Amino acid sequence: MQQRIAEAAERLGYQPNPMARGLKGGPSGLVGMLVADIRNPFSVAVMHGVEQACRAQGLSLMVCNTDNDPVLERQHLALLTSYRIEGLIVNAAGRHSEPLAELASDGLPLVLLDRSLEGIAADEVGLDNNLAIDMALDHLTEQGYRRVLFVTELPTRASSRQTRVARFESECPERQLAGKVLSLDLDDTTCLDHELSAFLDTPDGHPAAILCGNGQVTLAVTRALQARRIPLGDTGLMGIDELDWCQLVTPGVTTLAQPTDAIGQAAVEQLRDRQAQPIAPAPRHLRFTPQLIPRGSTRREQSASTTDETSP
Amino acid sequence: MQQRIAEAAERLGYQPNPMARGLKGGPSGLVGMLVADIRNPFSVAVMHGVEQACRAQGLSLMVCNTDNDPVLERQHLALLTSYRIEGLIVNAAGRHSEPLAELASDGLPLVLLDRSLEGIAADEVGLDNNLAIDMALDHLTEQGYRRVLFVTELPTRASSRQTRVARFESECPERQLAGKVLSLDLDDTTCLDHELSAFLDTPDGHPAAILCGNGQVTLAVTRALQARRIPLGDTGLMGIDELDWCQLVTPGVTTLAQPTDAIGQAAVEQLRDRQAQPIAPAPRHLRFTPQLIPRGSTRREQSASTTDETSP
DNA sequence: TTGTAAGCGTTATCAA
DNA sequence: TTGATAACGCTTACAA
C-alpha cells in the first residue's frame, strides 16, 4: 500500500517541501555554519570537511560569512534559526555572543570551531594549540634559533589566539628562548615593518626566528620580509596553517599544517552525537595534532639552496 | 493603530517566520549561489562581492558548493528552490543542466557567472575572455616571447575556458606566435611535467612562455617549473587570476587580475534588475576588463633580481 | 489498514 | 478601518 504511494511519488517527481515541514516542527535536515572570514583558507578548508561530512550524513549545509562583523553575525544567526537548523557550527563570535548562548541553552547542538566562548558550554573542535606552540618552539630550538617573535592577529578576537600567545609566553623561558609577541591588525600592517626591524636589527648574535599565528599573518610577514630583502632560513620563518604557496617561496616556508578535513568532519560528528543524546552530556573538547612540514625557512646552514618539494 | 502592533512586536522581539512566509509565497529575501569549487580563490573572491551586494540590498545569501559534481549540483538546486529563493547565481553546471534550464524558463532570475550554458538564455557576468587573452598575448609579445603554451583545465567543463582557448588559437597566428594548448586534469598532473618538458626543450632559440588559464593552473605550473629548476622570466610565466602569492614567488608572477568584487556585485544587481522587470528583457552579458599586473616572470632581460612590490 | 482533521505562522481576501 | 477566514504543504493524532 505504501509502495503505491512511494512509486507514485517517484513517478511524479514529488519532493517534500521543507518549508511546510519546518513549519510543523519536523526534522529539517539542515545544518548551519557561521564563518568569521570566508577568505581565510583555513576556514574554507574546514568548511570543505564539514560539507563532505554533511553530505555523507544526508544533511544540507547552510553557510554564512560574518566577515568578523558582530552585527552580521547576529543577522545570520537569526536567519539560520528561523530555518530550523538542527545544529550549528560556529567559527565566529569574537566575544560572548548572547544570541549564541541563548541558542545553546535552548538545546541546539552547537560546535565551536577553533575557539572557546566565554559563558558558553558547548562542544569544541580544533587544533591542540598548546601542542602546536610546543612543536613550533621545539622545532625552532632544534634548528638553533634563540630568539622568537610570535606574530598574531589581535588575540582579543579569538580564544585560540589567546591560548597560543599564553603558551608561547610560558614555554619560551622553559627553553631559554627570548620570546616576544606582536599583535597585528591586518588592516594596518605599517607597524609590522617597524616592529620587524626592531626585532631583527638587534645584533646580539642570537639567531632569530618569526612564528606566525595563522596563514594570513604568514602572508603579511613573508611580504614584509621580502620587501626588506631578508633571506629566509638565516632569519627563521614558520607559520601555523599550511598554504598553497608555502613550498613555492624559496626556500620553502616551514609550517604546522592543521588537519582541516578531519576537523570539519569531527565537527559534524559531534553535532550528530549530541543530537542523538537525549540528555546533554558534558561538553566535549576535541583537540587535533598538527603536522610539522619542515622547509628551508627554518634551515640555518643552507647547504646549497635545495628546493623543498614536500607536498602538503 | 498599526503603531501599537509595531511597538508590541518590538517589545516582544517578534520576528516573522520566513518558513511560514515562504509557504504562502511571499518574498523570501533569499538569494542562492551555486559554486563549482569553493577552494578556488576566484570563486571565493566573487562570492565575497556577491555577499556584500546582498547585504546592501537586504538580501540573505545561501551558498552551496557543488565540488564540480553534477549530482550534488542537482541536489543543491532542489534545496535552494525549495526555499523559494528569489534569484540564483550560478558558477557551476558543466553541461546543459536540465533542472537549471527549467528554473530559468519558470522565470527565476538567473545569473551565470563566468560561463555560458547551452540552451539557457540567462544573464551572464564575467571576464571579457577575448580581451583577456588579447591582453596576455600582447604583453607576452611585447616582452619578446615567440612561443606560448596555454595551459587550461579541461575546457569541456566551462564555457569560459572554451572561449579562452578559441581566442588563443585564433590570435596566436595574428601575432606570429607559435601557440600550443594543453588541457590539464588537475587531479592528475603527471602529464604536465611531461608536456612542459616537451614544450620547453625544443631548442629553436625562440623565447617561450606559459600562459595559465586560471589560478589553480598557475599553481600547478609554478610547482612544476620549480621542480624542474626552471628560472622564471627567462621562461615566461603568466596567469589569469591574481593570487596572494604571485608577488612572493621570485621574481613575481605576472597576472591578469579579475575584478572579482565588481563581478560579484554586478551579478546581484543583474538579479535585481531582472526581478524588477515584469516582462523579461533579452539576456544581458556583462564582460569585465582584467587588470594586467606585470612582474618578473615575464621580464626577459633580468636587470638584477628586482623584487616586484605591486599590490593586487 | 486507510482516511480525515487539526494545526504550524504567515499573507491575502473579503465582510463587517 | 478593522477583524475574521481560507489557504500554503506538511505532520501527527485519532477515527473509521
XYZ file of C-alpha atoms (C1' of nucleotides) in Angstrom:
656
model
C 0.000 0.000 0.000
C 2.792 2.337 0.924
C 4.582 1.047 -2.093
C 1.944 2.520 -4.316
C 2.319 5.994 -2.942
C 6.094 5.721 -2.938
C 6.054 4.748 -6.556
C 3.563 7.412 -7.485
C 5.751 9.954 -5.726
C 8.695 8.749 -7.727
C 6.756 8.919 -10.928
C 5.514 12.432 -10.376
C 8.879 13.595 -9.151
C 7.389 14.595 -5.857
C 9.633 16.306 -3.356
C 8.502 17.310 0.096
C 8.543 20.994 0.763
C 10.989 21.669 3.595
C 9.218 24.908 4.401
C 5.983 23.237 5.230
C 7.831 20.538 7.031
C 9.773 23.052 9.070
C 6.622 24.905 9.936
C 5.230 21.967 11.749
C 8.496 21.247 13.507
C 9.747 18.140 11.806
C 13.421 17.489 11.177
C 14.842 19.950 8.700
C 17.977 18.117 7.671
C 19.736 21.449 7.795
C 22.994 22.303 9.456
C 24.181 25.869 9.767
C 27.718 27.133 9.719
C 28.960 30.544 10.723
C 32.332 31.518 9.315
C 34.232 34.549 10.515
C 36.193 35.114 7.347
C 35.472 33.261 4.166
C 38.699 34.492 2.640
C 40.783 32.680 5.205
C 41.940 29.481 3.509
C 41.844 27.629 6.798
C 38.159 28.373 7.217
C 37.449 27.290 3.684
C 39.370 24.066 4.144
C 37.468 23.218 7.308
C 34.232 24.124 5.614
C 35.055 21.659 2.918
C 35.437 18.923 5.515
C 32.150 19.935 7.062
C 30.450 19.743 3.707
C 31.724 16.288 2.972
C 30.570 15.029 6.324
C 27.163 16.593 5.908
C 26.761 15.008 2.534
C 27.677 11.628 3.975
C 25.008 12.073 6.630
C 22.400 13.314 4.200
C 22.384 16.754 5.726
C 22.316 20.061 3.909
C 24.680 22.806 4.870
C 23.902 26.486 5.003
C 26.999 28.630 5.253
C 27.071 32.232 6.348
C 30.064 34.523 6.319
C 30.109 37.111 9.080
C 33.190 38.990 7.888
C 34.092 39.397 11.557
C 31.130 41.689 11.983
C 29.049 41.090 15.144
C 26.002 42.691 13.570
C 26.166 40.407 10.566
C 26.703 37.511 12.884
C 23.508 38.308 14.705
C 21.549 38.608 11.486
C 22.819 35.370 10.087
C 22.147 33.630 13.336
C 18.573 34.800 13.176
C 18.269 33.574 9.616
C 19.692 30.175 10.407
C 17.493 29.593 13.414
C 14.444 30.708 11.530
C 15.161 27.896 9.114
C 15.071 25.429 11.939
C 18.613 24.169 11.654
C 19.328 21.035 13.610
C 22.854 22.003 14.512
C 25.224 24.890 14.286
C 28.940 25.010 13.663
C 30.493 28.297 14.626
C 33.818 29.748 13.689
C 32.978 33.316 14.547
C 31.777 35.259 17.557
C 34.599 37.313 18.910
C 33.126 37.911 22.306
C 30.436 36.323 24.374
C 27.550 36.392 21.992
C 24.216 36.494 23.759
C 22.117 35.102 20.926
C 24.517 32.219 20.652
C 24.390 31.479 24.374
C 20.628 31.541 24.155
C 20.565 29.033 21.337
C 22.924 26.742 23.179
C 20.807 26.784 26.285
C 17.736 26.173 24.150
C 19.306 22.852 23.354
C 20.521 23.493 19.828
C 23.528 21.260 19.173
C 26.428 23.644 18.899
C 30.038 23.104 17.962
C 32.639 25.810 18.358
C 35.363 25.622 15.760
C 38.815 26.735 16.721
C 37.584 28.799 19.620
C 36.023 28.755 23.031
C 33.428 31.246 24.052
C 33.058 32.667 27.494
C 29.912 31.577 29.207
C 29.012 29.014 26.594
C 29.444 25.397 27.471
C 29.473 23.843 24.034
C 31.459 21.198 22.241
C 34.701 22.407 20.798
C 36.739 21.127 17.901
C 40.054 22.499 16.836
C 43.781 22.387 16.929
C 45.636 21.425 20.055
C 47.005 24.902 20.439
C 49.365 24.159 23.279
C 50.837 21.248 21.441
C 51.173 23.325 18.298
C 53.155 26.010 20.067
C 55.296 23.392 21.753
C 56.026 21.719 18.449
C 56.884 25.038 16.860
C 59.213 26.037 19.672
C 60.805 22.608 19.745
C 61.495 22.802 16.062
C 62.882 26.318 16.230
C 65.059 25.393 19.186
C 66.401 22.338 17.403
C 67.253 24.452 14.411
C 69.294 26.675 16.662
C 67.184 29.793 16.871
C 67.437 31.543 20.217
C 65.063 34.471 19.775
C 61.497 34.177 18.572
C 58.914 36.768 17.601
C 55.357 35.461 17.675
C 53.164 37.469 15.343
C 49.444 37.015 15.804
C 46.255 38.715 14.776
C 44.519 40.605 17.549
C 44.071 37.891 20.163
C 41.107 39.588 21.760
C 39.001 38.319 18.919
C 39.597 34.615 19.220
C 40.321 32.387 22.136
C 42.613 30.115 20.180
C 44.889 33.061 19.584
C 44.920 33.847 23.277
C 45.754 30.257 24.078
C 48.633 30.286 21.655
C 50.005 33.536 23.000
C 49.770 32.321 26.577
C 51.506 29.075 25.779
C 54.170 30.890 23.845
C 54.872 33.179 26.748
C 55.041 30.376 29.269
C 57.087 27.994 27.145
C 59.766 30.340 25.829
C 61.503 30.646 29.194
C 61.407 26.854 29.603
C 63.540 26.559 26.510
C 65.772 29.527 27.210
C 64.265 31.279 24.245
C 63.919 35.029 24.158
C 60.278 35.396 23.167
C 58.341 38.422 22.105
C 54.740 38.789 20.995
C 53.459 41.133 18.327
C 49.718 41.633 17.946
C 48.888 42.672 14.460
C 45.937 44.364 12.860
C 45.997 43.001 9.339
C 44.218 46.059 8.007
C 47.121 48.205 9.063
C 50.431 46.468 8.595
C 52.551 49.595 8.837
C 53.572 48.724 12.373
C 54.679 45.321 11.147
C 57.630 46.705 9.200
C 58.579 48.796 12.137
C 58.385 46.011 14.695
C 60.082 43.546 12.420
C 63.026 45.904 12.054
C 63.207 46.478 15.769
C 63.241 42.752 16.412
C 65.686 41.734 13.707
C 68.107 44.608 13.963
C 69.213 43.748 17.460
C 72.690 42.481 16.724
C 73.194 40.314 19.785
C 74.369 37.416 17.686
C 71.496 35.107 18.606
C 69.730 33.657 15.564
C 66.193 34.995 15.328
C 63.008 33.438 14.005
C 59.476 34.597 13.420
C 56.500 32.423 14.235
C 53.221 33.321 12.559
C 49.944 32.625 14.311
C 47.951 31.828 11.184
C 48.028 31.841 7.418
C 47.086 35.459 6.957
C 49.881 36.511 9.252
C 52.344 34.268 7.439
C 51.419 36.040 4.235
C 51.843 39.514 5.715
C 55.141 38.644 7.348
C 56.538 36.964 4.251
C 55.684 40.066 2.277
C 57.342 42.313 4.807
C 60.474 40.167 4.927
C 60.704 40.099 1.191
C 60.281 43.844 0.944
C 63.219 44.221 3.291
C 65.237 41.643 1.322
C 65.733 39.435 4.342
C 66.709 35.917 3.266
C 64.651 33.118 4.765
C 66.385 30.461 6.800
C 69.089 32.684 8.107
C 66.246 34.521 9.702
C 63.792 31.784 10.588
C 60.179 31.815 9.454
C 57.486 29.414 10.490
C 53.740 29.526 10.225
C 50.708 27.820 11.645
C 48.445 26.745 8.735
C 49.688 25.190 5.544
C 49.123 27.243 2.409
C 49.368 26.619 -1.305
C 52.391 28.786 -1.745
C 54.481 27.747 1.233
C 56.524 25.362 -0.852
C 56.874 27.862 -3.680
C 58.531 30.739 -1.893
C 62.211 29.849 -1.849
C 63.499 28.115 0.161
C 60.049 26.998 1.291
C 58.190 28.125 4.397
C 58.056 25.712 7.316
C 54.530 25.203 8.576
C 52.381 23.379 11.049
C 49.563 22.013 8.942
C 46.162 21.648 10.549
C 44.157 18.548 9.649
C 41.357 20.669 8.274
C 39.261 17.923 6.757
C 39.376 15.887 9.935
C 38.426 18.935 11.963
C 35.435 19.655 9.767
C 34.250 16.102 9.840
C 34.698 15.855 13.574
C 32.532 18.920 13.978
C 29.651 17.290 12.143
C 30.049 14.017 14.031
C 29.993 15.922 17.258
C 26.758 17.515 16.179
C 25.170 14.160 15.448
C 26.361 12.667 18.687
C 24.801 15.435 20.645
C 21.591 15.201 18.698
C 21.407 11.534 19.493
C 21.869 12.099 23.205
C 18.582 12.792 24.937
C 20.236 14.294 28.000
C 23.043 16.647 27.166
C 26.382 15.215 28.247
C 29.188 17.467 29.376
C 30.778 19.446 26.567
C 33.490 17.583 24.753
C 36.664 19.176 23.501
C 38.414 17.647 20.528
C 41.966 18.814 20.005
C 43.805 17.796 16.873
C 47.527 17.388 16.396
C 49.183 19.498 13.717
C 51.694 18.144 11.284
C 55.108 19.713 11.050
C 56.217 20.358 7.495
C 59.848 21.439 7.711
C 61.174 23.519 4.855
C 64.052 25.814 4.102
C 62.783 28.824 6.021
C 63.901 27.234 9.283
C 67.124 25.709 7.988
C 70.052 27.800 9.119
C 73.078 26.315 7.450
C 71.877 26.458 3.882
C 73.780 23.642 2.171
C 73.122 24.812 -1.352
C 69.683 26.227 -1.987
C 67.792 22.987 -2.126
C 64.263 23.465 -3.229
C 61.913 21.738 -0.867
C 59.350 19.592 -2.536
C 57.417 18.306 0.408
C 53.757 18.260 -0.521
C 51.097 19.326 1.967
C -3.383 51.563 15.367
C -0.602 49.968 13.409
C 1.781 51.738 15.688
C 0.544 49.718 18.610
C 1.189 46.401 16.973
C 4.552 47.575 15.672
C 5.576 48.580 19.129
C 4.282 45.410 20.687
C 6.233 43.440 18.110
C 9.314 45.364 19.018
C 8.747 44.786 22.697
C 8.254 41.062 22.359
C 11.136 40.746 19.947
C 8.839 39.384 17.303
C 10.390 38.173 14.099
C 8.395 36.897 11.172
C 8.980 33.271 10.361
C 10.384 33.004 6.852
C 9.159 29.412 6.624
C 5.566 30.355 7.055
C 6.083 33.301 4.809
C 7.631 31.139 2.146
C 4.812 28.651 2.407
C 2.328 31.236 1.387
C 4.510 32.505 -1.412
C 5.608 35.886 -0.178
C 9.035 37.310 -0.907
C 11.736 35.289 0.780
C 14.584 37.754 0.674
C 16.798 34.845 -0.222
C 19.332 34.602 -2.975
C 21.022 31.341 -3.836
C 24.503 30.819 -5.134
C 25.940 27.688 -6.640
C 29.714 27.454 -6.605
C 31.609 24.814 -8.531
C 34.654 24.792 -6.306
C 34.774 26.576 -3.024
C 38.507 26.082 -2.820
C 39.101 28.157 -5.898
C 40.163 31.595 -4.615
C 38.499 33.253 -7.589
C 35.142 31.779 -6.651
C 35.567 32.842 -3.069
C 36.516 36.352 -4.068
C 33.463 36.698 -6.296
C 31.325 35.220 -3.565
C 32.563 37.913 -1.273
C 31.414 40.557 -3.702
C 28.061 38.855 -4.004
C 27.699 38.833 -0.253
C 28.441 42.492 0.099
C 25.920 43.370 -2.552
C 23.273 41.160 -0.974
C 23.827 42.767 2.365
C 23.465 46.196 0.832
C 20.145 45.130 -0.685
C 18.894 43.483 2.479
C 19.017 40.047 0.925
C 20.285 36.877 2.512
C 22.618 34.613 0.648
C 22.605 30.859 0.679
C 25.758 29.366 -0.770
C 26.148 25.817 -1.960
C 29.337 24.170 -3.099
C 28.898 21.545 -5.796
C 32.503 20.362 -5.885
C 32.078 20.005 -9.638
C 29.677 17.154 -9.055
C 26.523 17.209 -11.215
C 24.644 15.096 -8.701
C 25.419 17.467 -5.885
C 24.505 20.329 -8.123
C 21.093 18.856 -8.689
C 20.541 18.274 -5.001
C 21.565 21.751 -4.022
C 19.435 23.204 -6.731
C 16.466 21.346 -5.325
C 17.255 22.614 -1.860
C 17.563 26.195 -2.986
C 14.365 26.211 -4.953
C 12.502 24.580 -2.133
C 13.477 27.547 -0.032
C 11.867 29.835 -2.544
C 14.934 31.815 -3.499
C 14.228 34.948 -5.473
C 17.297 34.681 -7.605
C 20.123 32.343 -8.383
C 23.750 32.991 -9.159
C 25.456 30.041 -10.756
C 29.110 29.315 -11.141
C 28.754 25.626 -11.785
C 26.951 23.393 -14.218
C 29.421 21.921 -16.608
C 26.986 20.927 -19.277
C 23.444 21.821 -20.162
C 21.723 21.276 -16.861
C 18.070 20.437 -17.297
C 16.915 21.476 -13.855
C 18.620 24.796 -14.359
C 17.018 25.354 -17.727
C 13.680 24.549 -16.177
C 14.150 27.085 -13.430
C 15.172 29.734 -15.890
C 12.118 29.154 -18.046
C 9.975 29.228 -14.914
C 11.028 32.824 -14.603
C 13.534 32.553 -11.787
C 16.073 35.372 -12.182
C 19.273 33.641 -13.074
C 22.806 34.918 -13.490
C 25.559 32.780 -14.904
C 28.943 33.613 -13.501
C 31.955 33.170 -15.692
C 30.192 30.812 -18.021
C 27.501 30.405 -20.610
C 25.277 27.405 -20.719
C 23.970 25.822 -23.841
C 20.270 26.199 -24.237
C 19.893 28.624 -21.385
C 19.233 32.217 -22.211
C 20.216 33.863 -18.968
C 22.147 36.912 -17.912
C 25.859 36.429 -17.793
C 28.519 38.202 -15.794
C 32.212 37.559 -16.059
C 35.539 38.420 -17.509
C 35.890 39.624 -21.047
C 37.690 36.468 -22.046
C 38.644 37.556 -25.510
C 40.083 40.777 -24.227
C 41.945 38.913 -21.504
C 43.625 36.597 -23.977
C 44.443 39.531 -26.233
C 45.991 41.435 -23.351
C 48.005 38.401 -22.314
C 49.291 37.766 -25.819
C 50.048 41.453 -26.336
C 52.055 41.524 -23.167
C 53.945 38.348 -23.978
C 54.671 39.576 -27.500
C 55.932 42.884 -26.199
C 58.227 41.086 -23.819
C 59.683 39.218 -26.737
C 58.299 35.739 -26.298
C 57.642 33.949 -29.553
C 56.229 30.630 -28.405
C 53.366 30.292 -25.963
C 51.874 27.276 -24.227
C 48.368 27.862 -22.951
C 47.601 25.536 -20.049
C 43.960 25.234 -19.100
C 41.761 22.972 -17.044
C 39.537 20.679 -19.060
C 37.661 23.157 -21.238
C 34.712 20.865 -21.695
C 33.599 21.794 -18.240
C 33.302 25.533 -18.577
C 32.448 27.751 -21.476
C 34.802 30.500 -20.398
C 37.665 28.080 -20.795
C 36.498 27.185 -24.270
C 36.264 30.836 -25.179
C 39.770 31.461 -23.978
C 41.163 28.507 -25.856
C 39.409 29.513 -29.039
C 40.647 33.066 -28.813
C 44.140 31.879 -28.056
C 44.143 29.686 -31.095
C 42.830 32.359 -33.385
C 45.017 35.172 -32.065
C 48.386 33.454 -31.932
C 48.793 33.373 -35.705
C 47.799 37.047 -35.863
C 50.822 37.866 -33.773
C 53.185 35.381 -35.371
C 53.236 33.468 -32.122
C 53.691 29.726 -32.059
C 50.818 28.702 -29.825
C 50.030 25.380 -28.261
C 47.224 24.368 -25.936
C 47.489 21.920 -23.073
C 44.325 20.703 -21.368
C 45.050 19.633 -17.864
C 43.270 17.472 -15.368
C 44.357 18.930 -12.057
C 43.819 15.640 -10.287
C 46.486 14.075 -12.416
C 49.343 16.417 -13.131
C 51.792 13.767 -14.258
C 51.249 14.695 -17.870
C 52.029 18.293 -17.004
C 55.710 17.584 -16.326
C 55.897 15.610 -19.482
C 54.256 18.206 -21.688
C 56.155 21.029 -20.097
C 59.407 19.327 -20.919
C 58.327 18.662 -24.460
C 57.414 22.292 -24.922
C 60.431 23.858 -23.265
C 63.094 21.511 -24.500
C 62.641 22.456 -28.114
C 65.827 24.386 -28.661
C 64.724 26.505 -31.572
C 66.012 29.634 -29.950
C 62.631 31.320 -29.663
C 61.857 32.504 -26.146
C 58.985 30.521 -24.694
C 56.259 31.469 -22.233
C 53.485 29.652 -20.448
C 50.062 31.182 -20.038
C 47.860 29.716 -17.311
C 44.107 29.691 -17.723
C 43.280 30.191 -14.045
C 44.728 30.336 -10.584
C 44.741 26.619 -9.952
C 46.659 26.044 -13.133
C 49.121 28.795 -12.277
C 49.797 26.984 -9.026
C 50.312 23.623 -10.686
C 52.554 25.055 -13.380
C 54.631 27.097 -10.945
C 55.188 23.954 -8.914
C 56.200 22.001 -11.964
C 58.583 24.703 -13.139
C 60.149 24.944 -9.741
C 60.578 21.200 -9.525
C 62.479 21.334 -12.794
C 64.535 24.308 -11.601
C 63.442 26.455 -14.480
C 64.045 30.123 -13.691
C 61.075 32.421 -14.227
C 61.400 35.284 -16.640
C 63.805 33.601 -18.942
C 60.987 31.188 -19.454
C 57.920 33.372 -19.273
C 55.019 32.659 -16.909
C 51.742 34.456 -16.803
C 48.435 33.623 -15.173
C 44.841 34.648 -15.323
C 43.632 35.363 -11.753
C 45.617 37.248 -9.179
C 46.656 35.237 -6.138
C 48.122 36.039 -2.759
C 51.448 34.511 -3.522
C 52.072 35.824 -7.021
C 54.221 38.638 -5.748
C 56.058 36.355 -3.348
C 57.478 33.799 -5.729
C 60.632 35.380 -7.070
C 60.727 37.249 -9.327
C 56.957 37.644 -9.074
C 54.353 36.075 -11.324
C 52.698 38.311 -13.895
C 48.919 38.071 -13.770
C 45.707 39.350 -15.215
C 43.639 40.209 -12.170
C 39.891 39.831 -12.413
C 37.780 42.498 -10.715
C 36.150 39.920 -8.500
C 34.242 42.251 -6.209
C 32.796 44.145 -9.124
C 31.789 40.910 -10.803
C 30.021 39.674 -7.692
C 28.204 42.925 -7.205
C 27.203 43.117 -10.827
C 25.689 39.669 -10.533
C 23.411 40.767 -7.711
C 22.438 43.956 -9.483
C 21.595 41.968 -12.542
C 19.345 39.802 -10.425
C 17.506 42.785 -9.029
C 17.113 44.382 -12.422
C 15.537 41.285 -13.784
C 13.278 40.937 -10.798
C 12.087 44.468 -11.306
C 11.248 43.854 -14.969
C 7.763 42.487 -15.418
C 8.458 41.237 -18.918
C 11.806 39.536 -19.258
C 14.128 41.567 -21.430
C 16.741 39.875 -23.572
C 19.611 38.344 -21.626
C 22.360 40.775 -20.839
C 26.023 39.898 -20.912
C 28.397 41.858 -18.713
C 32.050 41.458 -19.563
C 34.666 42.915 -17.290
C 38.150 44.068 -18.173
C 41.058 42.427 -16.377
C 43.972 44.335 -14.958
C 47.465 43.476 -16.066
C 49.905 43.186 -13.183
C 53.338 42.835 -14.763
C 56.001 41.141 -12.666
C 59.338 39.490 -13.117
C 58.075 36.229 -14.554
C 57.586 37.895 -17.923
C 60.684 40.055 -17.852
C 63.347 38.527 -20.044
C 66.419 40.631 -19.500
C 66.619 40.371 -15.751
C 68.432 43.552 -14.700
C 69.239 42.443 -11.162
C 66.544 40.430 -9.414
C 64.257 43.269 -8.540
C 61.503 42.212 -6.242
C 58.194 43.382 -7.537
C 56.026 45.046 -4.974
C 52.944 45.810 -6.952
C 49.925 45.112 -4.820
C 46.844 43.434 -6.271
C -5.266 -0.791 7.017
C -6.954 3.583 5.336
C -8.939 8.136 5.788
C -9.891 12.537 7.970
C -8.926 16.718 10.611
C -6.334 19.992 13.084
C -2.576 22.957 13.364
C 2.161 25.135 12.314
C 2.787 31.180 11.115
C 2.070 33.742 7.516
C -0.498 36.547 3.844
C -4.476 37.797 1.163
C -9.195 38.269 0.575
C -13.449 39.572 1.819
C -17.142 41.182 5.256
C -18.475 43.909 8.742
C -10.536 50.963 9.357
C -10.754 46.622 11.393
C -11.496 41.711 12.061
C -12.416 37.153 10.631
C -11.168 33.286 7.358
C -9.025 30.480 3.945
C -5.026 28.780 2.039
C 0.064 27.418 1.578
C 2.127 21.737 2.251
C 3.152 19.118 5.543
C 2.916 16.081 10.089
C 0.618 13.842 13.612
C -3.020 12.058 16.069
C -7.145 9.907 16.002
C -11.373 7.859 13.891
C -13.438 4.760 10.625
